[in-house]
Amino acid sequence: MNSRVNQTICKTFVMVLMWHTLFFLAGCWDRREVNDVAIVLSTGIDYYNENEIELSVEIVIPETMSAAIKEGGGAPGSRTSFVESATGETMAAARSKLQQKIARHLFWGHGSATVVGEELAEKGIREHMDFFSRLPEARLRNNVFVCEGMAKDLISSLPHLEKSSSETLTELAQFQIGMDITMSELMQMFASETGGAALPMVTSISSKKDEGKMKDKTQLMLSGTAVFKGDKMIGTLDDSVTRGLLWVRNEIKSATITVDVEEGEGKVTGEMIRSYTKLIPRIENETWKITINCKVEDDVIQNASTLDLRDPKSMRMLERKIEERIEGRIKEAVEEVQQEMRVDIFNFHRSFQRKYTKEWQSAKVKWDEIFPNVEIDYEIDVKILRPGLSTDPPAVPKSEVEAI
């Protein structure tokens, strides 16, 4: 009898407890419907005047986006977004003015790209990036770019293949032919002890107007790297030097290298399969040195020479040629950045910091003086794994195929 009473009391207690937990459940008073938000795809920040910046946002047009999805992606180059702008003394002030122009709540959670105008980049961007780190909705994984000219014009462009400029910028970053820097990584660069940073440069090229639609199509393309000292842009690197920079930073994901083969009277092209770069620091007699050790595996994708790739000596000669070409690209990048820019965007300081912790504590305050004098050694090792299904060049008589 007592057992049954105890069970009844326990059940009653549990039911009362469950009932009371309902009071702690979140309500729907702060709900936000999809129809009430304006989704921001990309952001552009430009210098406006001495006291103000201009904030531009690319916003989805829901009706056209829905139509594009129903039609299987929609026609390339059709407008599925629009750009709205506002000025302010700070990013927060500009955002507030921008919200006044938009009937829906600006939602930043889907933003995939942030573009900074060149003029603003030269004046400093740290305080403007601080806005994104404090905005709860903002994604710190979105890609950051510096553009030639106005960021507003670039995010307003009508791409050839994608439905919006934000999609094109995201694809360019993922393709990894240039630097791929997120907002989170940029903030880490600014917070580093050396203060060096680098961002991909992007530019737009207008093409002929669409027949019948009379709209300018625009091609967006990466155009090198913007180099920062502190939070100010101090110069740019062209595409060739950028490739060398990627080799040093171990961020190269694809590379096609063509070399002249005097012995075979022609050219041979190799394609990188994989690559690994290791920075080996050392301090000898108070001289700071670093070795750039790069191991590369290649395939031969074209043999436009009379070189016989079946011959081991020919293969080794070809590997040396590719090693020389890679070393040349890396040297070009190191010399320009180390001697002209004089800012460490190679992350040499991290290698020294890990290995020589004690020495680094006293050296970090004068790293700007040490970095230009760091001695560089190069160790490039290329292995060709696959010379191709046909080791003999096509359309060349066997009698003319040469071995070394």
PDB file of C-alpha atoms in Angstrom, residues 212-389:
ATOM      1  CA  GLY A 212      18.527  42.949 -75.886  1.00  0.00           C
ATOM      2  CA  LYS A 213      19.116  43.458 -72.160  1.00  0.00           C
ATOM      3  CA  MET A 214      21.604  46.319 -72.488  1.00  0.00           C
ATOM      4  CA  LYS A 215      23.407  45.375 -69.302  1.00  0.00           C
ATOM      5  CA  ASP A 216      27.134  45.457 -68.823  1.00  0.00           C
ATOM      6  CA  LYS A 217      28.580  42.054 -68.019  1.00  0.00           C
ATOM      7  CA  THR A 218      31.652  42.074 -65.791  1.00  0.00           C
ATOM      8  CA  GLN A 219      34.468  39.615 -65.359  1.00  0.00           C
ATOM      9  CA  LEU A 220      35.957  39.499 -61.867  1.00  0.00           C
ATOM     10  CA  MET A 221      39.511  38.233 -61.555  1.00  0.00           C
ATOM     11  CA  LEU A 222      42.291  38.055 -58.986  1.00  0.00           C
ATOM     12  CA  SER A 223      45.092  40.502 -59.724  1.00  0.00           C
ATOM     13  CA  GLY A 224      47.830  39.865 -57.190  1.00  0.00           C
ATOM     14  CA  THR A 225      48.220  40.599 -53.497  1.00  0.00           C
ATOM     15  CA  ALA A 226      47.842  43.680 -51.303  1.00  0.00           C
ATOM     16  CA  VAL A 227      50.581  43.930 -48.651  1.00  0.00           C
ATOM     17  CA  PHE A 228      49.849  45.592 -45.299  1.00  0.00           C
ATOM     18  CA  LYS A 229      52.130  46.928 -42.616  1.00  0.00           C
ATOM     19  CA  GLY A 230      50.058  47.373 -39.529  1.00  0.00           C
ATOM     20  CA  ASP A 231      46.598  47.965 -40.944  1.00  0.00           C
ATOM     21  CA  LYS A 232      47.668  50.142 -43.894  1.00  0.00           C
ATOM     22  CA  MET A 233      48.312  48.875 -47.408  1.00  0.00           C
ATOM     23  CA  ILE A 234      51.872  49.740 -48.426  1.00  0.00           C
ATOM     24  CA  GLY A 235      52.059  48.087 -51.838  1.00  0.00           C
ATOM     25  CA  THR A 236      50.959  45.279 -54.116  1.00  0.00           C
ATOM     26  CA  LEU A 237      52.494  42.143 -55.599  1.00  0.00           C
ATOM     27  CA  ASP A 238      51.712  41.033 -59.140  1.00  0.00           C
ATOM     28  CA  ASP A 239      50.433  37.557 -60.045  1.00  0.00           C
ATOM     29  CA  SER A 240      53.893  36.092 -60.636  1.00  0.00           C
ATOM     30  CA  VAL A 241      55.268  37.247 -57.284  1.00  0.00           C
ATOM     31  CA  THR A 242      52.066  36.121 -55.578  1.00  0.00           C
ATOM     32  CA  ARG A 243      52.689  32.579 -56.792  1.00  0.00           C
ATOM     33  CA  GLY A 244      56.128  32.672 -55.174  1.00  0.00           C
ATOM     34  CA  LEU A 245      54.542  33.946 -51.965  1.00  0.00           C
ATOM     35  CA  LEU A 246      52.127  31.000 -51.965  1.00  0.00           C
ATOM     36  CA  TRP A 247      55.027  28.552 -52.387  1.00  0.00           C
ATOM     37  CA  VAL A 248      56.763  29.976 -49.292  1.00  0.00           C
ATOM     38  CA  ARG A 249      53.568  30.010 -47.192  1.00  0.00           C
ATOM     39  CA  ASN A 250      52.800  26.391 -48.153  1.00  0.00           C
ATOM     40  CA  GLU A 251      49.500  27.531 -49.652  1.00  0.00           C
ATOM     41  CA  ILE A 252      50.093  26.591 -53.278  1.00  0.00           C
ATOM     42  CA  LYS A 253      47.365  24.205 -54.410  1.00  0.00           C
ATOM     43  CA  SER A 254      47.821  24.120 -58.170  1.00  0.00           C
ATOM     44  CA  ALA A 255      50.706  25.055 -60.448  1.00  0.00           C
ATOM     45  CA  THR A 256      51.610  24.508 -64.082  1.00  0.00           C
ATOM     46  CA  ILE A 257      55.282  25.010 -64.925  1.00  0.00           C
ATOM     47  CA  THR A 258      56.700  25.138 -68.445  1.00  0.00           C
ATOM     48  CA  VAL A 259      60.449  24.884 -68.996  1.00  0.00           C
ATOM     49  CA  ASP A 260      62.646  25.216 -72.069  1.00  0.00           C
ATOM     50  CA  VAL A 261      64.601  22.073 -72.918  1.00  0.00           C
ATOM     51  CA  GLU A 262      67.624  22.982 -75.009  1.00  0.00           C
ATOM     52  CA  GLU A 263      68.655  19.345 -75.306  1.00  0.00           C
ATOM     53  CA  GLY A 264      65.269  18.438 -76.760  1.00  0.00           C
ATOM     54  CA  GLU A 265      64.695  21.639 -78.722  1.00  0.00           C
ATOM     55  CA  GLY A 266      61.311  22.533 -77.280  1.00  0.00           C
ATOM     56  CA  LYS A 267      59.237  22.925 -74.120  1.00  0.00           C
ATOM     57  CA  VAL A 268      57.921  20.523 -71.507  1.00  0.00           C
ATOM     58  CA  THR A 269      55.057  21.358 -69.146  1.00  0.00           C
ATOM     59  CA  GLY A 270      54.603  19.833 -65.712  1.00  0.00           C
ATOM     60  CA  GLU A 271      51.571  20.034 -63.442  1.00  0.00           C
ATOM     61  CA  MET A 272      51.916  19.949 -59.678  1.00  0.00           C
ATOM     62  CA  ILE A 273      50.208  17.051 -57.923  1.00  0.00           C
ATOM     63  CA  ARG A 274      51.172  17.997 -54.385  1.00  0.00           C
ATOM     64  CA  SER A 275      53.635  20.237 -52.605  1.00  0.00           C
ATOM     65  CA  TYR A 276      54.914  20.756 -49.085  1.00  0.00           C
ATOM     66  CA  THR A 277      57.028  23.687 -47.914  1.00  0.00           C
ATOM     67  CA  LYS A 278      58.834  23.721 -44.588  1.00  0.00           C
ATOM     68  CA  LEU A 279      60.632  26.695 -43.064  1.00  0.00           C
ATOM     69  CA  ILE A 280      63.761  25.687 -41.118  1.00  0.00           C
ATOM     70  CA  PRO A 281      65.097  28.544 -38.932  1.00  0.00           C
ATOM     71  CA  ARG A 282      68.494  28.798 -37.297  1.00  0.00           C
ATOM     72  CA  ILE A 283      70.595  31.407 -35.530  1.00  0.00           C
ATOM     73  CA  GLU A 284      74.347  31.204 -36.088  1.00  0.00           C
ATOM     74  CA  ASN A 285      76.762  33.749 -34.626  1.00  0.00           C
ATOM     75  CA  GLU A 286      73.877  36.172 -34.057  1.00  0.00           C
ATOM     76  CA  THR A 287      72.931  35.872 -37.730  1.00  0.00           C
ATOM     77  CA  TRP A 288      69.325  34.909 -38.390  1.00  0.00           C
ATOM     78  CA  LYS A 289      68.937  32.386 -41.190  1.00  0.00           C
ATOM     79  CA  ILE A 290      66.100  30.371 -42.645  1.00  0.00           C
ATOM     80  CA  THR A 291      65.949  27.549 -45.164  1.00  0.00           C
ATOM     81  CA  ILE A 292      62.955  27.246 -47.469  1.00  0.00           C
ATOM     82  CA  ASN A 293      62.613  23.510 -48.039  1.00  0.00           C
ATOM     83  CA  CYS A 294      60.099  22.701 -50.765  1.00  0.00           C
ATOM     84  CA  LYS A 295      59.206  19.194 -51.922  1.00  0.00           C
ATOM     85  CA  VAL A 296      57.112  18.921 -55.090  1.00  0.00           C
ATOM     86  CA  GLU A 297      55.586  16.033 -57.011  1.00  0.00           C
ATOM     87  CA  ASP A 298      54.713  16.648 -60.663  1.00  0.00           C
ATOM     88  CA  ASP A 299      53.161  15.027 -63.704  1.00  0.00           C
ATOM     89  CA  VAL A 300      54.239  15.791 -67.261  1.00  0.00           C
ATOM     90  CA  ILE A 301      51.126  16.982 -69.088  1.00  0.00           C
ATOM     91  CA  GLN A 302      52.758  18.091 -72.347  1.00  0.00           C
ATOM     92  CA  ASN A 303      55.997  17.229 -74.117  1.00  0.00           C
ATOM     93  CA  ALA A 304      56.498  19.656 -76.978  1.00  0.00           C
ATOM     94  CA  SER A 305      60.142  18.691 -77.414  1.00  0.00           C
ATOM     95  CA  THR A 306      62.122  15.772 -78.789  1.00  0.00           C
ATOM     96  CA  LEU A 307      63.196  14.729 -75.293  1.00  0.00           C
ATOM     97  CA  ASP A 308      62.911  11.008 -74.513  1.00  0.00           C
ATOM     98  CA  LEU A 309      61.182  10.796 -71.126  1.00  0.00           C
ATOM     99  CA  ARG A 310      62.008   7.095 -70.840  1.00  0.00           C
ATOM    100  CA  ASP A 311      65.627   7.990 -70.212  1.00  0.00           C
ATOM    101  CA  PRO A 312      66.413   8.458 -66.451  1.00  0.00           C
ATOM    102  CA  LYS A 313      69.005  11.136 -67.233  1.00  0.00           C
ATOM    103  CA  SER A 314      66.462  13.086 -69.253  1.00  0.00           C
ATOM    104  CA  MET A 315      63.972  12.862 -66.396  1.00  0.00           C
ATOM    105  CA  ARG A 316      66.511  14.106 -63.852  1.00  0.00           C
ATOM    106  CA  MET A 317      67.509  16.963 -66.128  1.00  0.00           C
ATOM    107  CA  LEU A 318      63.826  17.915 -66.455  1.00  0.00           C
ATOM    108  CA  GLU A 319      63.368  17.797 -62.685  1.00  0.00           C
ATOM    109  CA  ARG A 320      66.342  20.152 -62.249  1.00  0.00           C
ATOM    110  CA  LYS A 321      64.845  22.563 -64.774  1.00  0.00           C
ATOM    111  CA  ILE A 322      61.563  22.646 -62.858  1.00  0.00           C
ATOM    112  CA  GLU A 323      63.451  23.074 -59.567  1.00  0.00           C
ATOM    113  CA  GLU A 324      65.252  26.097 -61.012  1.00  0.00           C
ATOM    114  CA  ARG A 325      61.979  27.620 -62.201  1.00  0.00           C
ATOM    115  CA  ILE A 326      60.297  27.171 -58.807  1.00  0.00           C
ATOM    116  CA  GLU A 327      63.343  28.549 -56.984  1.00  0.00           C
ATOM    117  CA  GLY A 328      63.316  31.550 -59.310  1.00  0.00           C
ATOM    118  CA  ARG A 329      59.693  32.304 -58.475  1.00  0.00           C
ATOM    119  CA  ILE A 330      60.316  31.988 -54.757  1.00  0.00           C
ATOM    120  CA  LYS A 331      63.445  34.177 -54.908  1.00  0.00           C
ATOM    121  CA  GLU A 332      61.559  36.853 -56.819  1.00  0.00           C
ATOM    122  CA  ALA A 333      58.892  36.967 -54.111  1.00  0.00           C
ATOM    123  CA  VAL A 334      61.383  36.918 -51.233  1.00  0.00           C
ATOM    124  CA  GLU A 335      63.540  39.703 -52.674  1.00  0.00           C
ATOM    125  CA  GLU A 336      60.602  42.007 -53.400  1.00  0.00           C
ATOM    126  CA  VAL A 337      58.911  41.501 -50.043  1.00  0.00           C
ATOM    127  CA  GLN A 338      62.063  41.384 -47.909  1.00  0.00           C
ATOM    128  CA  GLN A 339      63.964  44.258 -49.503  1.00  0.00           C
ATOM    129  CA  GLU A 340      61.218  46.533 -50.859  1.00  0.00           C
ATOM    130  CA  MET A 341      58.153  45.938 -48.659  1.00  0.00           C
ATOM    131  CA  ARG A 342      60.275  45.033 -45.601  1.00  0.00           C
ATOM    132  CA  VAL A 343      57.333  43.351 -43.865  1.00  0.00           C
ATOM    133  CA  ASP A 344      57.131  39.686 -42.892  1.00  0.00           C
ATOM    134  CA  ILE A 345      54.154  38.139 -44.683  1.00  0.00           C
ATOM    135  CA  PHE A 346      55.985  34.808 -45.083  1.00  0.00           C
ATOM    136  CA  ASN A 347      55.491  33.952 -41.384  1.00  0.00           C
ATOM    137  CA  PHE A 348      59.239  33.623 -40.812  1.00  0.00           C
ATOM    138  CA  HIS A 349      58.686  35.030 -37.325  1.00  0.00           C
ATOM    139  CA  ARG A 350      56.488  32.076 -36.332  1.00  0.00           C
ATOM    140  CA  SER A 351      59.231  29.606 -37.218  1.00  0.00           C
ATOM    141  CA  PHE A 352      61.795  31.473 -35.111  1.00  0.00           C
ATOM    142  CA  GLN A 353      59.307  31.941 -32.290  1.00  0.00           C
ATOM    143  CA  ARG A 354      58.654  28.193 -32.066  1.00  0.00           C
ATOM    144  CA  LYS A 355      62.308  27.111 -32.163  1.00  0.00           C
ATOM    145  CA  TYR A 356      64.028  30.018 -30.406  1.00  0.00           C
ATOM    146  CA  THR A 357      61.479  31.099 -27.812  1.00  0.00           C
ATOM    147  CA  LYS A 358      63.975  32.826 -25.532  1.00  0.00           C
ATOM    148  CA  GLU A 359      65.762  34.722 -28.307  1.00  0.00           C
ATOM    149  CA  TRP A 360      62.444  35.754 -29.825  1.00  0.00           C
ATOM    150  CA  GLN A 361      61.327  37.572 -26.687  1.00  0.00           C
ATOM    151  CA  SER A 362      64.072  40.148 -27.144  1.00  0.00           C
ATOM    152  CA  ALA A 363      63.989  40.129 -30.953  1.00  0.00           C
ATOM    153  CA  LYS A 364      60.274  40.665 -31.551  1.00  0.00           C
ATOM    154  CA  VAL A 365      60.419  44.388 -30.760  1.00  0.00           C
ATOM    155  CA  LYS A 366      63.025  44.910 -33.484  1.00  0.00           C
ATOM    156  CA  TRP A 367      61.813  42.316 -35.993  1.00  0.00           C
ATOM    157  CA  ASP A 368      61.293  45.062 -38.582  1.00  0.00           C
ATOM    158  CA  GLU A 369      65.077  45.562 -38.510  1.00  0.00           C
ATOM    159  CA  ILE A 370      65.978  41.860 -38.388  1.00  0.00           C
ATOM    160  CA  PHE A 371      63.639  40.596 -41.114  1.00  0.00           C
ATOM    161  CA  PRO A 372      65.265  42.405 -44.090  1.00  0.00           C
ATOM    162  CA  ASN A 373      68.627  40.908 -43.072  1.00  0.00           C
ATOM    163  CA  VAL A 374      67.528  37.298 -42.605  1.00  0.00           C
ATOM    164  CA  GLU A 375      69.695  35.083 -44.820  1.00  0.00           C
ATOM    165  CA  ILE A 376      67.692  32.751 -47.058  1.00  0.00           C
ATOM    166  CA  ASP A 377      68.720  29.325 -48.338  1.00  0.00           C
ATOM    167  CA  TYR A 378      66.679  27.354 -50.849  1.00  0.00           C
ATOM    168  CA  GLU A 379      66.208  23.590 -51.035  1.00  0.00           C
ATOM    169  CA  ILE A 380      63.847  22.627 -53.862  1.00  0.00           C
ATOM    170  CA  ASP A 381      63.247  18.958 -54.592  1.00  0.00           C
ATOM    171  CA  VAL A 382      61.038  17.981 -57.548  1.00  0.00           C
ATOM    172  CA  LYS A 383      60.029  14.430 -58.395  1.00  0.00           C
ATOM    173  CA  ILE A 384      58.203  13.611 -61.624  1.00  0.00           C
ATOM    174  CA  LEU A 385      55.949  10.681 -60.837  1.00  0.00           C
ATOM    175  CA  ARG A 386      54.245  10.173 -64.173  1.00  0.00           C
ATOM    176  CA  PRO A 387      55.785  11.222 -67.485  1.00  0.00           C
ATOM    177  CA  GLY A 388      52.566  10.315 -69.301  1.00  0.00           C
ATOM    178  CA  LEU A 389      51.101   7.367 -71.186  1.00  0.00           C
TER     179      LEU A 389
END
